[in-house]
Amino acid sequence: MGPHGGLGGERTVHLGDAGWSAALPVLGRAERLERLRAAVHRHEGEAAPEVRTPMPGTVVSVAVDHGQAVEAGQPLVSVEAMKMEHQLVAALAGTVALHVTPGALVKADQVVATVTPHEATPRDAHEGA
């Protein structure tokens, strides 16, 4: 019925009623986070070419030009939402196509840029032959 201390600061709550009982672990923040991160299923493979906004806001700046070659992780667009500035970055290397300009209002999950991956060079294309 009440929490009982365990080893390493772990706690367990025991519940029971009408002939049944259960022992439930009380997890701290670190343990909950560890379990959540372990449960996330990540797919291997290519990143999405679309760069999307996480929430509605206003485009404050655009760090690249339309048609510019960009690297993975390079900042593309900065969006202000709820008085916080979010840097949206390229998930892969390629050529960027911008769909917004500074001052534009954006919706949640709106595509603000698309990165087209660089095509294979002729040397790369002939290596497999």
CSV table of N, CA and C in Angstrom, one decimal:
chain,number,residue,atom,x,y,z
A,1,MET,N,0.8,-1.2,0.0
A,1,MET,CA,0.0,0.0,0.0
A,1,MET,C,0.9,1.3,0.0
A,2,GLY,N,2.0,1.2,0.6
A,2,GLY,CA,2.9,2.4,0.6
A,2,GLY,C,4.2,2.0,-0.1
A,3,PRO,N,5.0,3.1,-0.5
A,3,PRO,CA,6.3,2.8,-1.2
A,3,PRO,C,7.3,2.2,-0.2
A,4,HIS,N,8.0,1.3,-0.7
A,4,HIS,CA,9.1,0.6,0.1
A,4,HIS,C,10.4,0.8,-0.7
A,5,GLY,N,11.4,1.2,0.1
A,5,GLY,CA,12.7,1.4,-0.6
A,5,GLY,C,13.4,0.1,-1.0
A,6,GLY,N,14.1,0.2,-2.1
A,6,GLY,CA,14.8,-1.0,-2.6
A,6,GLY,C,16.3,-0.6,-2.8
A,7,LEU,N,17.0,-1.5,-3.5
A,7,LEU,CA,18.4,-1.3,-3.7
A,7,LEU,C,18.6,-0.1,-4.7
A,8,GLY,N,19.6,0.6,-4.5
A,8,GLY,CA,20.0,1.7,-5.5
A,8,GLY,C,18.9,2.8,-5.6
A,9,GLY,N,18.2,3.0,-4.6
A,9,GLY,CA,17.2,4.0,-4.6
A,9,GLY,C,15.9,3.7,-5.3
A,10,GLU,N,15.8,2.4,-5.8
A,10,GLU,CA,14.6,2.0,-6.5
A,10,GLU,C,13.4,1.9,-5.4
A,11,ARG,N,12.2,2.1,-5.9
A,11,ARG,CA,11.1,2.0,-5.0
A,11,ARG,C,10.1,1.1,-5.7
A,12,THR,N,9.3,0.5,-4.9
A,12,THR,CA,8.2,-0.4,-5.4
A,12,THR,C,6.9,-0.1,-4.6
A,13,VAL,N,5.8,0.0,-5.3
A,13,VAL,CA,4.5,0.3,-4.7
A,13,VAL,C,3.8,-1.1,-4.8
A,14,HIS,N,3.2,-1.5,-3.7
A,14,HIS,CA,2.5,-2.8,-3.7
A,14,HIS,C,1.0,-2.4,-3.6
A,15,LEU,N,0.2,-2.9,-4.6
A,15,LEU,CA,-1.2,-2.7,-4.6
A,15,LEU,C,-1.9,-4.0,-4.4
A,16,GLY,N,-3.1,-4.0,-3.8
A,16,GLY,CA,-3.8,-5.2,-3.7
A,16,GLY,C,-5.3,-4.9,-3.4
A,17,ASP,N,-6.1,-5.8,-3.8
A,17,ASP,CA,-7.6,-5.7,-3.6
A,17,ASP,C,-8.3,-7.0,-3.9
A,18,ALA,N,-9.2,-7.4,-3.1
A,18,ALA,CA,-10.1,-8.6,-3.4
A,18,ALA,C,-9.3,-9.8,-3.9
A,19,GLY,N,-8.2,-10.1,-3.2
A,19,GLY,CA,-7.5,-11.3,-3.5
A,19,GLY,C,-6.4,-11.2,-4.5
A,20,TRP,N,-6.1,-10.1,-5.1
A,20,TRP,CA,-5.0,-9.9,-6.1
A,20,TRP,C,-4.1,-8.9,-5.5
A,21,SER,N,-2.9,-9.0,-6.0
A,21,SER,CA,-1.9,-8.0,-5.6
A,21,SER,C,-0.9,-7.8,-6.8
A,22,ALA,N,-0.2,-6.7,-6.8
A,22,ALA,CA,0.8,-6.4,-7.8
A,22,ALA,C,1.8,-5.5,-7.2
A,23,ALA,N,3.1,-5.7,-7.6
A,23,ALA,CA,4.2,-4.9,-7.2
A,23,ALA,C,4.6,-4.1,-8.4
A,24,LEU,N,4.5,-2.8,-8.3
A,24,LEU,CA,4.9,-1.9,-9.4
A,24,LEU,C,6.1,-1.1,-9.1
A,25,PRO,N,7.1,-1.1,-9.9
A,25,PRO,CA,8.3,-0.3,-9.7
A,25,PRO,C,8.0,1.2,-9.9
A,26,VAL,N,8.6,2.0,-9.1
A,26,VAL,CA,8.5,3.4,-9.3
A,26,VAL,C,9.8,3.9,-9.9
A,27,LEU,N,9.7,4.3,-11.1
A,27,LEU,CA,10.9,4.7,-11.9
A,27,LEU,C,11.2,6.2,-11.7
A,28,GLY,N,12.5,6.5,-11.6
A,28,GLY,CA,12.9,7.9,-11.6
A,28,GLY,C,13.0,8.4,-13.0
A,29,ARG,N,13.3,9.7,-13.1
A,29,ARG,CA,13.3,10.3,-14.4
A,29,ARG,C,14.3,9.6,-15.3
A,30,ALA,N,15.5,9.3,-14.8
A,30,ALA,CA,16.6,8.7,-15.7
A,30,ALA,C,16.1,7.3,-16.2
A,31,GLU,N,15.5,6.5,-15.3
A,31,GLU,CA,15.1,5.2,-15.7
A,31,GLU,C,13.9,5.3,-16.7
A,32,ARG,N,13.0,6.2,-16.6
A,32,ARG,CA,11.9,6.4,-17.5
A,32,ARG,C,12.5,6.8,-18.9
A,33,LEU,N,13.4,7.7,-18.9
A,33,LEU,CA,14.0,8.2,-20.1
A,33,LEU,C,14.8,7.1,-20.8
A,34,GLU,N,15.5,6.3,-20.0
A,34,GLU,CA,16.3,5.2,-20.6
A,34,GLU,C,15.3,4.1,-21.3
A,35,ARG,N,14.2,3.9,-20.6
A,35,ARG,CA,13.2,2.9,-21.2
A,35,ARG,C,12.6,3.5,-22.5
A,36,LEU,N,12.3,4.8,-22.5
A,36,LEU,CA,11.7,5.4,-23.6
A,36,LEU,C,12.6,5.4,-24.8
A,37,ARG,N,13.9,5.7,-24.6
A,37,ARG,CA,14.9,5.8,-25.6
A,37,ARG,C,15.1,4.4,-26.2
A,38,ALA,N,15.1,3.4,-25.3
A,38,ALA,CA,15.3,2.0,-25.8
A,38,ALA,C,14.2,1.5,-26.6
A,39,ALA,N,13.0,2.0,-26.4
A,39,ALA,CA,11.8,1.6,-27.1
A,39,ALA,C,11.6,2.3,-28.5
A,40,VAL,N,12.4,3.3,-28.7
A,40,VAL,CA,12.3,4.0,-30.0
A,40,VAL,C,12.9,3.2,-31.1
A,41,HIS,N,12.1,2.9,-32.1
A,41,HIS,CA,12.5,2.1,-33.2
A,41,HIS,C,13.1,3.0,-34.3
A,42,ARG,N,14.3,2.9,-34.6
A,42,ARG,CA,14.9,3.8,-35.7
A,42,ARG,C,15.2,2.9,-36.9
A,43,HIS,N,14.8,3.5,-38.0
A,43,HIS,CA,15.0,2.8,-39.3
A,43,HIS,C,16.3,3.2,-39.9
A,44,GLU,N,17.0,2.2,-40.4
A,44,GLU,CA,18.3,2.5,-41.1
A,44,GLU,C,17.9,2.9,-42.5
A,45,GLY,N,18.7,3.6,-43.1
A,45,GLY,CA,18.5,4.0,-44.5
A,45,GLY,C,18.6,5.5,-44.7
A,46,GLU,N,18.0,5.9,-45.8
A,46,GLU,CA,18.1,7.3,-46.3
A,46,GLU,C,17.2,8.2,-45.4
A,47,ALA,N,17.7,9.5,-45.3
A,47,ALA,CA,16.9,10.5,-44.6
A,47,ALA,C,15.9,11.1,-45.5
A,48,ALA,N,14.8,11.6,-45.0
A,48,ALA,CA,13.8,12.3,-45.8
A,48,ALA,C,14.4,13.6,-46.4
A,49,PRO,N,14.1,13.8,-47.7
A,49,PRO,CA,14.7,15.0,-48.3
A,49,PRO,C,13.9,16.3,-47.9
A,50,GLU,N,12.7,16.2,-47.3
A,50,GLU,CA,11.9,17.4,-46.9
A,50,GLU,C,12.4,17.9,-45.6
A,51,VAL,N,12.5,19.2,-45.4
A,51,VAL,CA,12.8,19.8,-44.2
A,51,VAL,C,11.5,20.4,-43.7
A,52,ARG,N,11.0,20.0,-42.6
A,52,ARG,CA,9.6,20.4,-42.1
A,52,ARG,C,9.7,21.2,-40.8
A,53,THR,N,8.7,22.0,-40.6
A,53,THR,CA,8.7,22.8,-39.3
A,53,THR,C,8.1,22.0,-38.2
A,54,PRO,N,8.7,22.1,-37.0
A,54,PRO,CA,8.1,21.3,-35.9
A,54,PRO,C,6.8,21.8,-35.3
A,55,MET,N,6.6,23.1,-35.5
A,55,MET,CA,5.4,23.8,-35.0
A,55,MET,C,5.1,25.0,-35.8
A,56,PRO,N,3.9,25.6,-35.7
A,56,PRO,CA,3.6,26.9,-36.4
A,56,PRO,C,4.5,28.0,-35.9
A,57,GLY,N,4.9,28.9,-36.8
A,57,GLY,CA,5.7,30.0,-36.4
A,57,GLY,C,6.0,30.9,-37.6
A,58,THR,N,7.1,31.7,-37.4
A,58,THR,CA,7.5,32.7,-38.4
A,58,THR,C,8.9,32.4,-38.8
A,59,VAL,N,9.2,32.5,-40.1
A,59,VAL,CA,10.5,32.3,-40.6
A,59,VAL,C,11.3,33.6,-40.3
A,60,VAL,N,12.4,33.5,-39.5
A,60,VAL,CA,13.2,34.6,-39.1
A,60,VAL,C,14.3,34.8,-40.1
A,61,SER,N,14.9,33.7,-40.6
A,61,SER,CA,16.0,33.9,-41.5
A,61,SER,C,16.2,32.6,-42.3
A,62,VAL,N,16.8,32.8,-43.5
A,62,VAL,CA,17.2,31.7,-44.4
A,62,VAL,C,18.7,31.8,-44.6
A,63,ALA,N,19.4,30.7,-44.2
A,63,ALA,CA,20.8,30.7,-44.2
A,63,ALA,C,21.5,30.3,-45.5
A,64,VAL,N,20.7,29.9,-46.5
A,64,VAL,CA,21.2,29.4,-47.8
A,64,VAL,C,20.4,30.0,-48.9
A,65,ASP,N,21.0,29.9,-50.1
A,65,ASP,CA,20.3,30.3,-51.3
A,65,ASP,C,19.6,29.2,-52.0
A,66,HIS,N,18.5,29.4,-52.7
A,66,HIS,CA,17.9,28.4,-53.5
A,66,HIS,C,18.8,27.9,-54.5
A,67,GLY,N,19.0,26.5,-54.6
A,67,GLY,CA,19.9,25.9,-55.6
A,67,GLY,C,21.3,25.7,-55.1
A,68,GLN,N,21.5,26.1,-53.8
A,68,GLN,CA,22.9,26.0,-53.2
A,68,GLN,C,23.1,24.5,-52.8
A,69,ALA,N,24.4,24.1,-52.9
A,69,ALA,CA,24.8,22.8,-52.4
A,69,ALA,C,25.0,22.9,-50.9
A,70,VAL,N,24.4,21.9,-50.2
A,70,VAL,CA,24.5,21.9,-48.7
A,70,VAL,C,25.0,20.6,-48.2
A,71,GLU,N,25.5,20.6,-47.0
A,71,GLU,CA,26.0,19.3,-46.4
A,71,GLU,C,25.0,18.9,-45.3
A,72,ALA,N,25.0,17.6,-44.9
A,72,ALA,CA,24.1,17.1,-43.9
A,72,ALA,C,24.4,17.9,-42.6
A,73,GLY,N,23.4,18.3,-41.9
A,73,GLY,CA,23.6,19.1,-40.6
A,73,GLY,C,23.7,20.6,-40.8
A,74,GLN,N,23.8,21.0,-42.0
A,74,GLN,CA,24.0,22.5,-42.3
A,74,GLN,C,22.7,23.2,-42.0
A,75,PRO,N,22.7,24.3,-41.2
A,75,PRO,CA,21.5,25.1,-41.0
A,75,PRO,C,20.9,25.7,-42.3
A,76,LEU,N,19.6,25.6,-42.4
A,76,LEU,CA,18.9,26.1,-43.7
A,76,LEU,C,18.0,27.2,-43.3
A,77,VAL,N,17.1,27.0,-42.4
A,77,VAL,CA,16.0,28.0,-42.1
A,77,VAL,C,15.9,28.1,-40.6
A,78,SER,N,15.6,29.3,-40.1
A,78,SER,CA,15.4,29.5,-38.7
A,78,SER,C,13.9,30.0,-38.5
A,79,VAL,N,13.2,29.3,-37.7
A,79,VAL,CA,11.8,29.6,-37.4
A,79,VAL,C,11.6,29.9,-36.0
A,80,GLU,N,10.9,31.0,-35.7
A,80,GLU,CA,10.6,31.4,-34.4
A,80,GLU,C,9.2,30.9,-34.0
A,81,ALA,N,9.0,30.2,-32.9
A,81,ALA,CA,7.8,29.7,-32.5
A,81,ALA,C,7.7,29.8,-31.0
A,82,MET,N,6.7,30.4,-30.4
A,82,MET,CA,6.5,30.5,-29.0
A,82,MET,C,7.7,31.1,-28.3
A,83,LYS,N,8.2,32.2,-29.0
A,83,LYS,CA,9.4,33.0,-28.5
A,83,LYS,C,10.7,32.2,-28.4
A,84,MET,N,10.8,31.1,-29.1
A,84,MET,CA,12.0,30.3,-29.2
A,84,MET,C,12.4,30.1,-30.7
A,85,GLU,N,13.6,30.2,-31.0
A,85,GLU,CA,14.1,30.1,-32.3
A,85,GLU,C,14.6,28.6,-32.6
A,86,HIS,N,14.1,28.1,-33.7
A,86,HIS,CA,14.4,26.7,-34.0
A,86,HIS,C,15.2,26.7,-35.3
A,87,GLN,N,16.4,26.1,-35.3
A,87,GLN,CA,17.2,26.0,-36.5
A,87,GLN,C,16.8,24.7,-37.2
A,88,LEU,N,16.4,24.8,-38.4
A,88,LEU,CA,16.1,23.6,-39.2
A,88,LEU,C,17.3,23.3,-40.1
A,89,VAL,N,17.7,22.1,-40.1
A,89,VAL,CA,19.0,21.7,-40.8
A,89,VAL,C,18.7,20.6,-41.9
A,90,ALA,N,19.7,20.5,-42.8
A,90,ALA,CA,19.6,19.5,-43.9
A,90,ALA,C,19.9,18.2,-43.3
A,91,ALA,N,19.1,17.2,-43.6
A,91,ALA,CA,19.3,15.8,-43.1
A,91,ALA,C,20.3,15.1,-43.9
A,92,LEU,N,20.5,15.6,-45.2
A,92,LEU,CA,21.4,14.9,-46.1
A,92,LEU,C,22.1,15.9,-46.9
A,93,ALA,N,23.2,15.5,-47.6
A,93,ALA,CA,23.9,16.4,-48.5
A,93,ALA,C,23.2,16.5,-49.8
A,94,GLY,N,23.2,17.6,-50.5
A,94,GLY,CA,22.5,17.8,-51.8
A,94,GLY,C,22.3,19.2,-52.2
A,95,THR,N,21.4,19.4,-53.0
A,95,THR,CA,21.0,20.8,-53.5
A,95,THR,C,19.7,21.2,-52.9
A,96,VAL,N,19.7,22.4,-52.3
A,96,VAL,CA,18.5,22.8,-51.6
A,96,VAL,C,17.5,23.6,-52.5
A,97,ALA,N,16.2,23.3,-52.3
A,97,ALA,CA,15.2,24.1,-52.9
A,97,ALA,C,14.4,24.7,-51.8
A,98,LEU,N,14.3,26.0,-51.7
A,98,LEU,CA,13.6,26.7,-50.6
A,98,LEU,C,12.2,27.0,-51.0
A,99,HIS,N,11.3,26.8,-50.0
A,99,HIS,CA,9.9,27.1,-50.2
A,99,HIS,C,9.3,28.2,-49.4
A,100,VAL,N,10.2,28.9,-48.7
A,100,VAL,CA,9.8,30.0,-47.8
A,100,VAL,C,10.8,31.2,-47.9
A,101,THR,N,10.4,32.3,-47.4
A,101,THR,CA,11.2,33.5,-47.4
A,101,THR,C,11.1,34.1,-45.9
A,102,PRO,N,12.1,34.9,-45.5
A,102,PRO,CA,12.0,35.5,-44.2
A,102,PRO,C,10.7,36.3,-44.0
A,103,GLY,N,10.1,36.1,-42.9
A,103,GLY,CA,8.8,36.8,-42.6
A,103,GLY,C,7.6,35.9,-42.9
A,104,ALA,N,7.8,34.8,-43.6
A,104,ALA,CA,6.7,34.0,-43.9
A,104,ALA,C,6.1,33.2,-42.7
A,105,LEU,N,4.8,33.1,-42.6
A,105,LEU,CA,4.2,32.3,-41.5
A,105,LEU,C,4.1,30.9,-42.0
A,106,VAL,N,4.5,30.0,-41.1
A,106,VAL,CA,4.5,28.5,-41.5
A,106,VAL,C,3.6,27.8,-40.5
A,107,LYS,N,3.0,26.7,-41.0
A,107,LYS,CA,2.2,25.8,-40.2
A,107,LYS,C,3.0,24.7,-39.7
A,108,ALA,N,2.5,23.9,-38.7
A,108,ALA,CA,3.2,22.8,-38.2
A,108,ALA,C,3.3,21.7,-39.3
A,109,ASP,N,4.5,21.1,-39.4
A,109,ASP,CA,4.8,20.1,-40.3
A,109,ASP,C,4.8,20.6,-41.8
A,110,GLN,N,4.9,21.9,-42.0
A,110,GLN,CA,5.0,22.4,-43.4
A,110,GLN,C,6.4,22.2,-43.9
A,111,VAL,N,6.5,21.9,-45.2
A,111,VAL,CA,7.8,21.7,-45.9
A,111,VAL,C,8.3,23.1,-46.2
A,112,VAL,N,9.5,23.4,-45.6
A,112,VAL,CA,10.1,24.7,-45.8
A,112,VAL,C,11.3,24.6,-46.9
A,113,ALA,N,11.8,23.5,-47.0
A,113,ALA,CA,12.9,23.2,-48.0
A,113,ALA,C,12.9,21.8,-48.4
A,114,THR,N,13.5,21.5,-49.5
A,114,THR,CA,13.7,20.1,-50.0
A,114,THR,C,15.2,20.0,-50.4
A,115,VAL,N,15.8,19.0,-49.9
A,115,VAL,CA,17.2,18.7,-50.3
A,115,VAL,C,17.2,17.5,-51.3
A,116,THR,N,17.7,17.8,-52.5
A,116,THR,CA,17.8,16.7,-53.5
A,116,THR,C,19.2,16.2,-53.4
A,117,PRO,N,19.3,14.9,-53.1
A,117,PRO,CA,20.7,14.3,-52.9
A,117,PRO,C,21.5,14.5,-54.2
A,118,HIS,N,22.8,14.6,-54.0
A,118,HIS,CA,23.7,14.7,-55.2
A,118,HIS,C,23.6,13.4,-56.0
A,119,GLU,N,23.6,13.5,-57.3
A,119,GLU,CA,23.6,12.3,-58.1
A,119,GLU,C,25.0,11.7,-58.1
A,120,ALA,N,25.0,10.4,-58.4
A,120,ALA,CA,26.3,9.7,-58.4
A,120,ALA,C,27.2,10.3,-59.5
A,121,THR,N,28.5,10.4,-59.3
A,121,THR,CA,29.4,10.9,-60.3
A,121,THR,C,29.6,9.8,-61.4
A,122,PRO,N,30.0,10.1,-62.6
A,122,PRO,CA,30.2,9.1,-63.6
A,122,PRO,C,31.1,8.0,-63.1
A,123,ARG,N,32.2,8.3,-62.4
A,123,ARG,CA,33.1,7.3,-61.9
A,123,ARG,C,32.4,6.3,-60.9
A,124,ASP,N,31.5,6.9,-60.1
A,124,ASP,CA,30.7,6.0,-59.1
A,124,ASP,C,29.8,5.1,-59.9
A,125,ALA,N,29.2,5.6,-61.0
A,125,ALA,CA,28.2,4.8,-61.8
A,125,ALA,C,28.9,3.7,-62.5
A,126,HIS,N,30.2,3.9,-62.9
A,126,HIS,CA,30.9,2.8,-63.7
A,126,HIS,C,31.5,1.8,-62.8
A,127,GLU,N,31.7,2.1,-61.5
A,127,GLU,CA,32.4,1.1,-60.6
A,127,GLU,C,31.6,-0.2,-60.5
A,128,GLY,N,30.3,-0.1,-60.5
A,128,GLY,CA,29.5,-1.3,-60.3
A,128,GLY,C,29.5,-2.2,-61.6
A,129,ALA,N,29.9,-1.6,-62.7
A,129,ALA,CA,29.8,-2.4,-64.0
A,129,ALA,C,31.0,-3.3,-64.2
